[in-house]
Amino acid sequence: MEPDKQAEISVEAGRTLRIDVRVSPDEKKDLQAKATAAGYKKVSAYLRDVGRGVEVKENIPPELRRQLVGIGTNLNQIARLAQAGKSFSSHEAQLVQALAIIRGYLV
């Protein structure tokens, strides 16, 4: 048996108590989606970590990460121009595009 599997079994064996929580079908889908997005295979593991205050972060797809890095770079360039007192009107289209992308992910 693999070492990771052995550790998982021994941890699971130490868990003898059970907590039952009732959820609606929509809540169940939402919890499953959040657990999957955060890289968890089991919703129970996700809920244990959330309940214990572990910071759970959603995995960011590589394409989204690339876009966010590009947006951050553009915003830093615009901020430098603004701090230097230079006009950044030529970068207005980039700024509007970046904000539209950000809004698209927040909605």
mmCIF file with all atom_site columns, N, CA and C in Angstrom, residues 39-98:
data_model
loop_
_atom_site.group_PDB
_atom_site.id
_atom_site.type_symbol
_atom_site.label_atom_id
_atom_site.label_alt_id
_atom_site.label_comp_id
_atom_site.label_asym_id
_atom_site.label_entity_id
_atom_site.label_seq_id
_atom_site.pdbx_PDB_ins_code
_atom_site.Cartn_x
_atom_site.Cartn_y
_atom_site.Cartn_z
_atom_site.occupancy
_atom_site.B_iso_or_equiv
_atom_site.pdbx_formal_charge
_atom_site.auth_seq_id
_atom_site.auth_comp_id
_atom_site.auth_asym_id
_atom_site.auth_atom_id
_atom_site.pdbx_PDB_model_num
ATOM 1   N N  . GLY A 1 39 ? -9.807  22.003 -4.805  1.00 0.00 ? 39 GLY A N  1
ATOM 2   C CA . GLY A 1 39 ? -8.913  20.853 -4.954  1.00 0.00 ? 39 GLY A CA 1
ATOM 3   C C  . GLY A 1 39 ? -9.199  19.700 -4.013  1.00 0.00 ? 39 GLY A C  1
ATOM 4   N N  . TYR A 1 40 ? -10.339 19.694 -3.365  1.00 0.00 ? 40 TYR A N  1
ATOM 5   C CA . TYR A 1 40 ? -10.699 18.602 -2.455  1.00 0.00 ? 40 TYR A CA 1
ATOM 6   C C  . TYR A 1 40 ? -11.404 17.497 -3.226  1.00 0.00 ? 40 TYR A C  1
ATOM 7   N N  . LYS A 1 41 ? -11.116 16.255 -2.859  1.00 0.00 ? 41 LYS A N  1
ATOM 8   C CA . LYS A 1 41 ? -11.801 15.121 -3.467  1.00 0.00 ? 41 LYS A CA 1
ATOM 9   C C  . LYS A 1 41 ? -13.108 14.832 -2.734  1.00 0.00 ? 41 LYS A C  1
ATOM 10  N N  . LYS A 1 42 ? -13.146 15.148 -1.451  1.00 0.00 ? 42 LYS A N  1
ATOM 11  C CA . LYS A 1 42 ? -14.333 14.864 -0.639  1.00 0.00 ? 42 LYS A CA 1
ATOM 12  C C  . LYS A 1 42 ? -14.853 16.154 -0.012  1.00 0.00 ? 42 LYS A C  1
ATOM 13  N N  . VAL A 1 43 ? -16.170 16.310 -0.026  1.00 0.00 ? 43 VAL A N  1
ATOM 14  C CA . VAL A 1 43 ? -16.799 17.475 0.591   1.00 0.00 ? 43 VAL A CA 1
ATOM 15  C C  . VAL A 1 43 ? -16.547 17.454 2.100   1.00 0.00 ? 43 VAL A C  1
ATOM 16  N N  . SER A 1 44 ? -16.519 16.273 2.687   1.00 0.00 ? 44 SER A N  1
ATOM 17  C CA . SER A 1 44 ? -16.305 16.170 4.130   1.00 0.00 ? 44 SER A CA 1
ATOM 18  C C  . SER A 1 44 ? -14.952 16.758 4.538   1.00 0.00 ? 44 SER A C  1
ATOM 19  N N  . ALA A 1 45 ? -13.922 16.507 3.748   1.00 0.00 ? 45 ALA A N  1
ATOM 20  C CA . ALA A 1 45 ? -12.596 17.070 4.049   1.00 0.00 ? 45 ALA A CA 1
ATOM 21  C C  . ALA A 1 45 ? -12.631 18.590 3.930   1.00 0.00 ? 45 ALA A C  1
ATOM 22  N N  . TYR A 1 46 ? -13.325 19.080 2.905   1.00 0.00 ? 46 TYR A N  1
ATOM 23  C CA . TYR A 1 46 ? -13.479 20.529 2.712   1.00 0.00 ? 46 TYR A CA 1
ATOM 24  C C  . TYR A 1 46 ? -14.196 21.141 3.916   1.00 0.00 ? 46 TYR A C  1
ATOM 25  N N  . LEU A 1 47 ? -15.302 20.549 4.337   1.00 0.00 ? 47 LEU A N  1
ATOM 26  C CA . LEU A 1 47 ? -16.063 21.087 5.465   1.00 0.00 ? 47 LEU A CA 1
ATOM 27  C C  . LEU A 1 47 ? -15.276 21.029 6.771   1.00 0.00 ? 47 LEU A C  1
ATOM 28  N N  . ARG A 1 48 ? -14.497 19.959 6.959   1.00 0.00 ? 48 ARG A N  1
ATOM 29  C CA . ARG A 1 48 ? -13.662 19.872 8.166   1.00 0.00 ? 48 ARG A CA 1
ATOM 30  C C  . ARG A 1 48 ? -12.679 21.042 8.210   1.00 0.00 ? 48 ARG A C  1
ATOM 31  N N  . ASP A 1 49 ? -12.015 21.299 7.079   1.00 0.00 ? 49 ASP A N  1
ATOM 32  C CA . ASP A 1 49 ? -11.036 22.386 7.043   1.00 0.00 ? 49 ASP A CA 1
ATOM 33  C C  . ASP A 1 49 ? -11.695 23.749 7.225   1.00 0.00 ? 49 ASP A C  1
ATOM 34  N N  . VAL A 1 50 ? -12.809 23.968 6.545   1.00 0.00 ? 50 VAL A N  1
ATOM 35  C CA . VAL A 1 50 ? -13.517 25.251 6.688   1.00 0.00 ? 50 VAL A CA 1
ATOM 36  C C  . VAL A 1 50 ? -13.969 25.434 8.132   1.00 0.00 ? 50 VAL A C  1
ATOM 37  N N  . GLY A 1 51 ? -14.513 24.386 8.721   1.00 0.00 ? 51 GLY A N  1
ATOM 38  C CA . GLY A 1 51 ? -14.991 24.449 10.107  1.00 0.00 ? 51 GLY A CA 1
ATOM 39  C C  . GLY A 1 51 ? -13.894 24.695 11.118  1.00 0.00 ? 51 GLY A C  1
ATOM 40  N N  . ARG A 1 52 ? -12.682 24.255 10.800  1.00 0.00 ? 52 ARG A N  1
ATOM 41  C CA . ARG A 1 52 ? -11.548 24.460 11.715  1.00 0.00 ? 52 ARG A CA 1
ATOM 42  C C  . ARG A 1 52 ? -10.815 25.762 11.442  1.00 0.00 ? 52 ARG A C  1
ATOM 43  N N  . GLY A 1 53 ? -11.301 26.530 10.470  1.00 0.00 ? 53 GLY A N  1
ATOM 44  C CA . GLY A 1 53 ? -10.697 27.832 10.193  1.00 0.00 ? 53 GLY A CA 1
ATOM 45  C C  . GLY A 1 53 ? -9.492  27.793 9.274   1.00 0.00 ? 53 GLY A C  1
ATOM 46  N N  . VAL A 1 54 ? -9.282  26.662 8.596   1.00 0.00 ? 54 VAL A N  1
ATOM 47  C CA . VAL A 1 54 ? -8.182  26.564 7.646   1.00 0.00 ? 54 VAL A CA 1
ATOM 48  C C  . VAL A 1 54 ? -8.503  27.459 6.456   1.00 0.00 ? 54 VAL A C  1
ATOM 49  N N  . GLU A 1 55 ? -7.527  28.226 6.009   1.00 0.00 ? 55 GLU A N  1
ATOM 50  C CA . GLU A 1 55 ? -7.751  29.092 4.858   1.00 0.00 ? 55 GLU A CA 1
ATOM 51  C C  . GLU A 1 55 ? -7.822  28.230 3.606   1.00 0.00 ? 55 GLU A C  1
ATOM 52  N N  . VAL A 1 56 ? -8.989  28.213 2.996   1.00 0.00 ? 56 VAL A N  1
ATOM 53  C CA . VAL A 1 56 ? -9.226  27.399 1.804   1.00 0.00 ? 56 VAL A CA 1
ATOM 54  C C  . VAL A 1 56 ? -9.222  28.328 0.609   1.00 0.00 ? 56 VAL A C  1
ATOM 55  N N  . LYS A 1 57 ? -8.357  28.041 -0.346  1.00 0.00 ? 57 LYS A N  1
ATOM 56  C CA . LYS A 1 57 ? -8.247  28.870 -1.544  1.00 0.00 ? 57 LYS A CA 1
ATOM 57  C C  . LYS A 1 57 ? -8.683  28.078 -2.756  1.00 0.00 ? 57 LYS A C  1
ATOM 58  N N  . GLU A 1 58 ? -9.406  28.746 -3.610  1.00 0.00 ? 58 GLU A N  1
ATOM 59  C CA . GLU A 1 58 ? -9.830  28.120 -4.852  1.00 0.00 ? 58 GLU A CA 1
ATOM 60  C C  . GLU A 1 58 ? -8.639  28.025 -5.794  1.00 0.00 ? 58 GLU A C  1
ATOM 61  N N  . ASN A 1 59 ? -8.502  26.903 -6.449  1.00 0.00 ? 59 ASN A N  1
ATOM 62  C CA . ASN A 1 59 ? -7.453  26.760 -7.452  1.00 0.00 ? 59 ASN A CA 1
ATOM 63  C C  . ASN A 1 59 ? -7.795  27.645 -8.639  1.00 0.00 ? 59 ASN A C  1
ATOM 64  N N  . ILE A 1 60 ? -6.828  28.395 -9.110  1.00 0.00 ? 60 ILE A N  1
ATOM 65  C CA . ILE A 1 60 ? -7.053  29.288 -10.239 1.00 0.00 ? 60 ILE A CA 1
ATOM 66  C C  . ILE A 1 60 ? -6.564  28.602 -11.509 1.00 0.00 ? 60 ILE A C  1
ATOM 67  N N  . PRO A 1 61 ? -7.445  28.513 -12.508 1.00 0.00 ? 61 PRO A N  1
ATOM 68  C CA . PRO A 1 61 ? -7.018  27.903 -13.770 1.00 0.00 ? 61 PRO A CA 1
ATOM 69  C C  . PRO A 1 61 ? -5.852  28.688 -14.382 1.00 0.00 ? 61 PRO A C  1
ATOM 70  N N  . PRO A 1 62 ? -4.924  28.005 -15.054 1.00 0.00 ? 62 PRO A N  1
ATOM 71  C CA . PRO A 1 62 ? -3.741  28.671 -15.617 1.00 0.00 ? 62 PRO A CA 1
ATOM 72  C C  . PRO A 1 62 ? -4.076  29.848 -16.538 1.00 0.00 ? 62 PRO A C  1
ATOM 73  N N  . GLU A 1 63 ? -5.119  29.710 -17.356 1.00 0.00 ? 63 GLU A N  1
ATOM 74  C CA . GLU A 1 63 ? -5.486  30.799 -18.275 1.00 0.00 ? 63 GLU A CA 1
ATOM 75  C C  . GLU A 1 63 ? -5.934  32.037 -17.493 1.00 0.00 ? 63 GLU A C  1
ATOM 76  N N  . LEU A 1 64 ? -6.718  31.835 -16.447 1.00 0.00 ? 64 LEU A N  1
ATOM 77  C CA . LEU A 1 64 ? -7.158  32.961 -15.621 1.00 0.00 ? 64 LEU A CA 1
ATOM 78  C C  . LEU A 1 64 ? -5.970  33.595 -14.911 1.00 0.00 ? 64 LEU A C  1
ATOM 79  N N  . ARG A 1 65 ? -5.067  32.768 -14.406 1.00 0.00 ? 65 ARG A N  1
ATOM 80  C CA . ARG A 1 65 ? -3.875  33.285 -13.729 1.00 0.00 ? 65 ARG A CA 1
ATOM 81  C C  . ARG A 1 65 ? -3.054  34.153 -14.687 1.00 0.00 ? 65 ARG A C  1
ATOM 82  N N  . ARG A 1 66 ? -2.899  33.694 -15.938 1.00 0.00 ? 66 ARG A N  1
ATOM 83  C CA . ARG A 1 66 ? -2.150  34.458 -16.937 1.00 0.00 ? 66 ARG A CA 1
ATOM 84  C C  . ARG A 1 66 ? -2.816  35.811 -17.193 1.00 0.00 ? 66 ARG A C  1
ATOM 85  N N  . GLN A 1 67 ? -4.142  35.794 -17.317 1.00 0.00 ? 67 GLN A N  1
ATOM 86  C CA . GLN A 1 67 ? -4.862  37.044 -17.556 1.00 0.00 ? 67 GLN A CA 1
ATOM 87  C C  . GLN A 1 67 ? -4.721  37.999 -16.376 1.00 0.00 ? 67 GLN A C  1
ATOM 88  N N  . LEU A 1 68 ? -4.809  37.470 -15.158 1.00 0.00 ? 68 LEU A N  1
ATOM 89  C CA . LEU A 1 68 ? -4.685  38.320 -13.976 1.00 0.00 ? 68 LEU A CA 1
ATOM 90  C C  . LEU A 1 68 ? -3.283  38.930 -13.860 1.00 0.00 ? 68 LEU A C  1
ATOM 91  N N  . VAL A 1 69 ? -2.269  38.153 -14.201 1.00 0.00 ? 69 VAL A N  1
ATOM 92  C CA . VAL A 1 69 ? -0.897  38.685 -14.192 1.00 0.00 ? 69 VAL A CA 1
ATOM 93  C C  . VAL A 1 69 ? -0.770  39.814 -15.209 1.00 0.00 ? 69 VAL A C  1
ATOM 94  N N  . GLY A 1 70 ? -1.334  39.610 -16.399 1.00 0.00 ? 70 GLY A N  1
ATOM 95  C CA . GLY A 1 70 ? -1.298  40.658 -17.422 1.00 0.00 ? 70 GLY A CA 1
ATOM 96  C C  . GLY A 1 70 ? -2.025  41.913 -16.982 1.00 0.00 ? 70 GLY A C  1
ATOM 97  N N  . ILE A 1 71 ? -3.186  41.742 -16.346 1.00 0.00 ? 71 ILE A N  1
ATOM 98  C CA . ILE A 1 71 ? -3.948  42.887 -15.849 1.00 0.00 ? 71 ILE A CA 1
ATOM 99  C C  . ILE A 1 71 ? -3.151  43.621 -14.781 1.00 0.00 ? 71 ILE A C  1
ATOM 100 N N  . GLY A 1 72 ? -2.556  42.869 -13.883 1.00 0.00 ? 72 GLY A N  1
ATOM 101 C CA . GLY A 1 72 ? -1.753  43.492 -12.826 1.00 0.00 ? 72 GLY A CA 1
ATOM 102 C C  . GLY A 1 72 ? -0.590  44.282 -13.400 1.00 0.00 ? 72 GLY A C  1
ATOM 103 N N  . THR A 1 73 ? 0.057   43.733 -14.420 1.00 0.00 ? 73 THR A N  1
ATOM 104 C CA . THR A 1 73 ? 1.166   44.428 -15.078 1.00 0.00 ? 73 THR A CA 1
ATOM 105 C C  . THR A 1 73 ? 0.688   45.734 -15.695 1.00 0.00 ? 73 THR A C  1
ATOM 106 N N  . ASN A 1 74 ? -0.444  45.682 -16.404 1.00 0.00 ? 74 ASN A N  1
ATOM 107 C CA . ASN A 1 74 ? -0.991  46.896 -17.014 1.00 0.00 ? 74 ASN A CA 1
ATOM 108 C C  . ASN A 1 74 ? -1.346  47.946 -15.970 1.00 0.00 ? 74 ASN A C  1
ATOM 109 N N  . LEU A 1 75 ? -1.972  47.513 -14.888 1.00 0.00 ? 75 LEU A N  1
ATOM 110 C CA . LEU A 1 75 ? -2.348  48.458 -13.834 1.00 0.00 ? 75 LEU A CA 1
ATOM 111 C C  . LEU A 1 75 ? -1.113  49.088 -13.180 1.00 0.00 ? 75 LEU A C  1
ATOM 112 N N  . ASN A 1 76 ? -0.063  48.306 -12.993 1.00 0.00 ? 76 ASN A N  1
ATOM 113 C CA . ASN A 1 76 ? 1.177   48.849 -12.418 1.00 0.00 ? 76 ASN A CA 1
ATOM 114 C C  . ASN A 1 76 ? 1.799   49.891 -13.341 1.00 0.00 ? 76 ASN A C  1
ATOM 115 N N  . GLN A 1 77 ? 1.770   49.643 -14.642 1.00 0.00 ? 77 GLN A N  1
ATOM 116 C CA . GLN A 1 77 ? 2.311   50.611 -15.597 1.00 0.00 ? 77 GLN A CA 1
ATOM 117 C C  . GLN A 1 77 ? 1.515   51.912 -15.549 1.00 0.00 ? 77 GLN A C  1
ATOM 118 N N  . ILE A 1 78 ? 0.190   51.791 -15.491 1.00 0.00 ? 78 ILE A N  1
ATOM 119 C CA . ILE A 1 78 ? -0.660  52.980 -15.425 1.00 0.00 ? 78 ILE A CA 1
ATOM 120 C C  . ILE A 1 78 ? -0.427  53.729 -14.114 1.00 0.00 ? 78 ILE A C  1
ATOM 121 N N  . ALA A 1 79 ? -0.296  53.002 -13.019 1.00 0.00 ? 79 ALA A N  1
ATOM 122 C CA . ALA A 1 79 ? -0.053  53.643 -11.719 1.00 0.00 ? 79 ALA A CA 1
ATOM 123 C C  . ALA A 1 79 ? 1.275   54.390 -11.725 1.00 0.00 ? 79 ALA A C  1
ATOM 124 N N  . ARG A 1 80 ? 2.323   53.800 -12.329 1.00 0.00 ? 80 ARG A N  1
ATOM 125 C CA . ARG A 1 80 ? 3.614   54.485 -12.405 1.00 0.00 ? 80 ARG A CA 1
ATOM 126 C C  . ARG A 1 80 ? 3.512   55.786 -13.202 1.00 0.00 ? 80 ARG A C  1
ATOM 127 N N  . LEU A 1 81 ? 2.794   55.733 -14.311 1.00 0.00 ? 81 LEU A N  1
ATOM 128 C CA . LEU A 1 81 ? 2.606   56.944 -15.114 1.00 0.00 ? 81 LEU A CA 1
ATOM 129 C C  . LEU A 1 81 ? 1.844   58.009 -14.323 1.00 0.00 ? 81 LEU A C  1
ATOM 130 N N  . ALA A 1 82 ? 0.807   57.587 -13.624 1.00 0.00 ? 82 ALA A N  1
ATOM 131 C CA . ALA A 1 82 ? 0.012   58.540 -12.849 1.00 0.00 ? 82 ALA A CA 1
ATOM 132 C C  . ALA A 1 82 ? 0.838   59.157 -11.728 1.00 0.00 ? 82 ALA A C  1
ATOM 133 N N  . GLN A 1 83 ? 1.662   58.362 -11.049 1.00 0.00 ? 83 GLN A N  1
ATOM 134 C CA . GLN A 1 83 ? 2.489   58.871 -9.966  1.00 0.00 ? 83 GLN A CA 1
ATOM 135 C C  . GLN A 1 83 ? 3.565   59.816 -10.477 1.00 0.00 ? 83 GLN A C  1
ATOM 136 N N  . ALA A 1 84 ? 4.002   59.605 -11.706 1.00 0.00 ? 84 ALA A N  1
ATOM 137 C CA . ALA A 1 84 ? 5.027   60.465 -12.290 1.00 0.00 ? 84 ALA A CA 1
ATOM 138 C C  . ALA A 1 84 ? 4.407   61.737 -12.884 1.00 0.00 ? 84 ALA A C  1
ATOM 139 N N  . GLY A 1 85 ? 3.081   61.839 -12.794 1.00 0.00 ? 85 GLY A N  1
ATOM 140 C CA . GLY A 1 85 ? 2.412   63.022 -13.315 1.00 0.00 ? 85 GLY A CA 1
ATOM 141 C C  . GLY A 1 85 ? 2.268   63.014 -14.824 1.00 0.00 ? 85 GLY A C  1
ATOM 142 N N  . LYS A 1 86 ? 2.475   61.873 -15.436 1.00 0.00 ? 86 LYS A N  1
ATOM 143 C CA . LYS A 1 86 ? 2.365   61.761 -16.892 1.00 0.00 ? 86 LYS A CA 1
ATOM 144 C C  . LYS A 1 86 ? 0.946   61.351 -17.274 1.00 0.00 ? 86 LYS A C  1
ATOM 145 N N  . SER A 1 87 ? 0.568   61.712 -18.470 1.00 0.00 ? 87 SER A N  1
ATOM 146 C CA . SER A 1 87 ? -0.747  61.348 -18.983 1.00 0.00 ? 87 SER A CA 1
ATOM 147 C C  . SER A 1 87 ? -0.764  59.869 -19.327 1.00 0.00 ? 87 SER A C  1
ATOM 148 N N  . PHE A 1 88 ? -1.848  59.236 -18.977 1.00 0.00 ? 88 PHE A N  1
ATOM 149 C CA . PHE A 1 88 ? -1.987  57.826 -19.335 1.00 0.00 ? 88 PHE A CA 1
ATOM 150 C C  . PHE A 1 88 ? -3.246  57.601 -20.162 1.00 0.00 ? 88 PHE A C  1
ATOM 151 N N  . SER A 1 89 ? -3.693  58.663 -20.827 1.00 0.00 ? 89 SER A N  1
ATOM 152 C CA . SER A 1 89 ? -4.905  58.552 -21.641 1.00 0.00 ? 89 SER A CA 1
ATOM 153 C C  . SER A 1 89 ? -4.731  57.553 -22.785 1.00 0.00 ? 89 SER A C  1
ATOM 154 N N  . SER A 1 90 ? -3.508  57.367 -23.244 1.00 0.00 ? 90 SER A N  1
ATOM 155 C CA . SER A 1 90 ? -3.289  56.389 -24.312 1.00 0.00 ? 90 SER A CA 1
ATOM 156 C C  . SER A 1 90 ? -3.483  54.962 -23.810 1.00 0.00 ? 90 SER A C  1
ATOM 157 N N  . HIS A 1 91 ? -3.473  54.776 -22.497 1.00 0.00 ? 91 HIS A N  1
ATOM 158 C CA . HIS A 1 91 ? -3.663  53.449 -21.896 1.00 0.00 ? 91 HIS A CA 1
ATOM 159 C C  . HIS A 1 91 ? -5.099  53.234 -21.432 1.00 0.00 ? 91 HIS A C  1
ATOM 160 N N  . GLU A 1 92 ? -5.963  54.206 -21.717 1.00 0.00 ? 92 GLU A N  1
ATOM 161 C CA . GLU A 1 92 ? -7.342  54.119 -21.239 1.00 0.00 ? 92 GLU A CA 1
ATOM 162 C C  . GLU A 1 92 ? -8.050  52.864 -21.755 1.00 0.00 ? 92 GLU A C  1
ATOM 163 N N  . ALA A 1 93 ? -7.832  52.519 -23.001 1.00 0.00 ? 93 ALA A N  1
ATOM 164 C CA . ALA A 1 93 ? -8.481  51.333 -23.580 1.00 0.00 ? 93 ALA A CA 1
ATOM 165 C C  . ALA A 1 93 ? -8.043  50.073 -22.841 1.00 0.00 ? 93 ALA A C  1
ATOM 166 N N  . GLN A 1 94 ? -6.747  49.985 -22.492 1.00 0.00 ? 94 GLN A N  1
ATOM 167 C CA . GLN A 1 94 ? -6.254  48.822 -21.745 1.00 0.00 ? 94 GLN A CA 1
ATOM 168 C C  . GLN A 1 94 ? -6.913  48.750 -20.376 1.00 0.00 ? 94 GLN A C  1
ATOM 169 N N  . LEU A 1 95 ? -7.059  49.892 -19.736 1.00 0.00 ? 95 LEU A N  1
ATOM 170 C CA . LEU A 1 95 ? -7.655  49.938 -18.405 1.00 0.00 ? 95 LEU A CA 1
ATOM 171 C C  . LEU A 1 95 ? -9.117  49.505 -18.463 1.00 0.00 ? 95 LEU A C  1
ATOM 172 N N  . VAL A 1 96 ? -9.854  50.006 -19.434 1.00 0.00 ? 96 VAL A N  1
ATOM 173 C CA . VAL A 1 96 ? -11.262 49.633 -19.583 1.00 0.00 ? 96 VAL A CA 1
ATOM 174 C C  . VAL A 1 96 ? -11.387 48.136 -19.852 1.00 0.00 ? 96 VAL A C  1
ATOM 175 N N  . GLN A 1 97 ? -10.511 47.600 -20.692 1.00 0.00 ? 97 GLN A N  1
ATOM 176 C CA . GLN A 1 97 ? -10.532 46.173 -20.996 1.00 0.00 ? 97 GLN A CA 1
ATOM 177 C C  . GLN A 1 97 ? -10.215 45.351 -19.743 1.00 0.00 ? 97 GLN A C  1
ATOM 178 N N  . ALA A 1 98 ? -9.218  45.774 -18.990 1.00 0.00 ? 98 ALA A N  1
ATOM 179 C CA . ALA A 1 98 ? -8.847  45.062 -17.767 1.00 0.00 ? 98 ALA A CA 1
ATOM 180 C C  . ALA A 1 98 ? -9.999  45.060 -16.768 1.00 0.00 ? 98 ALA A C  1
#
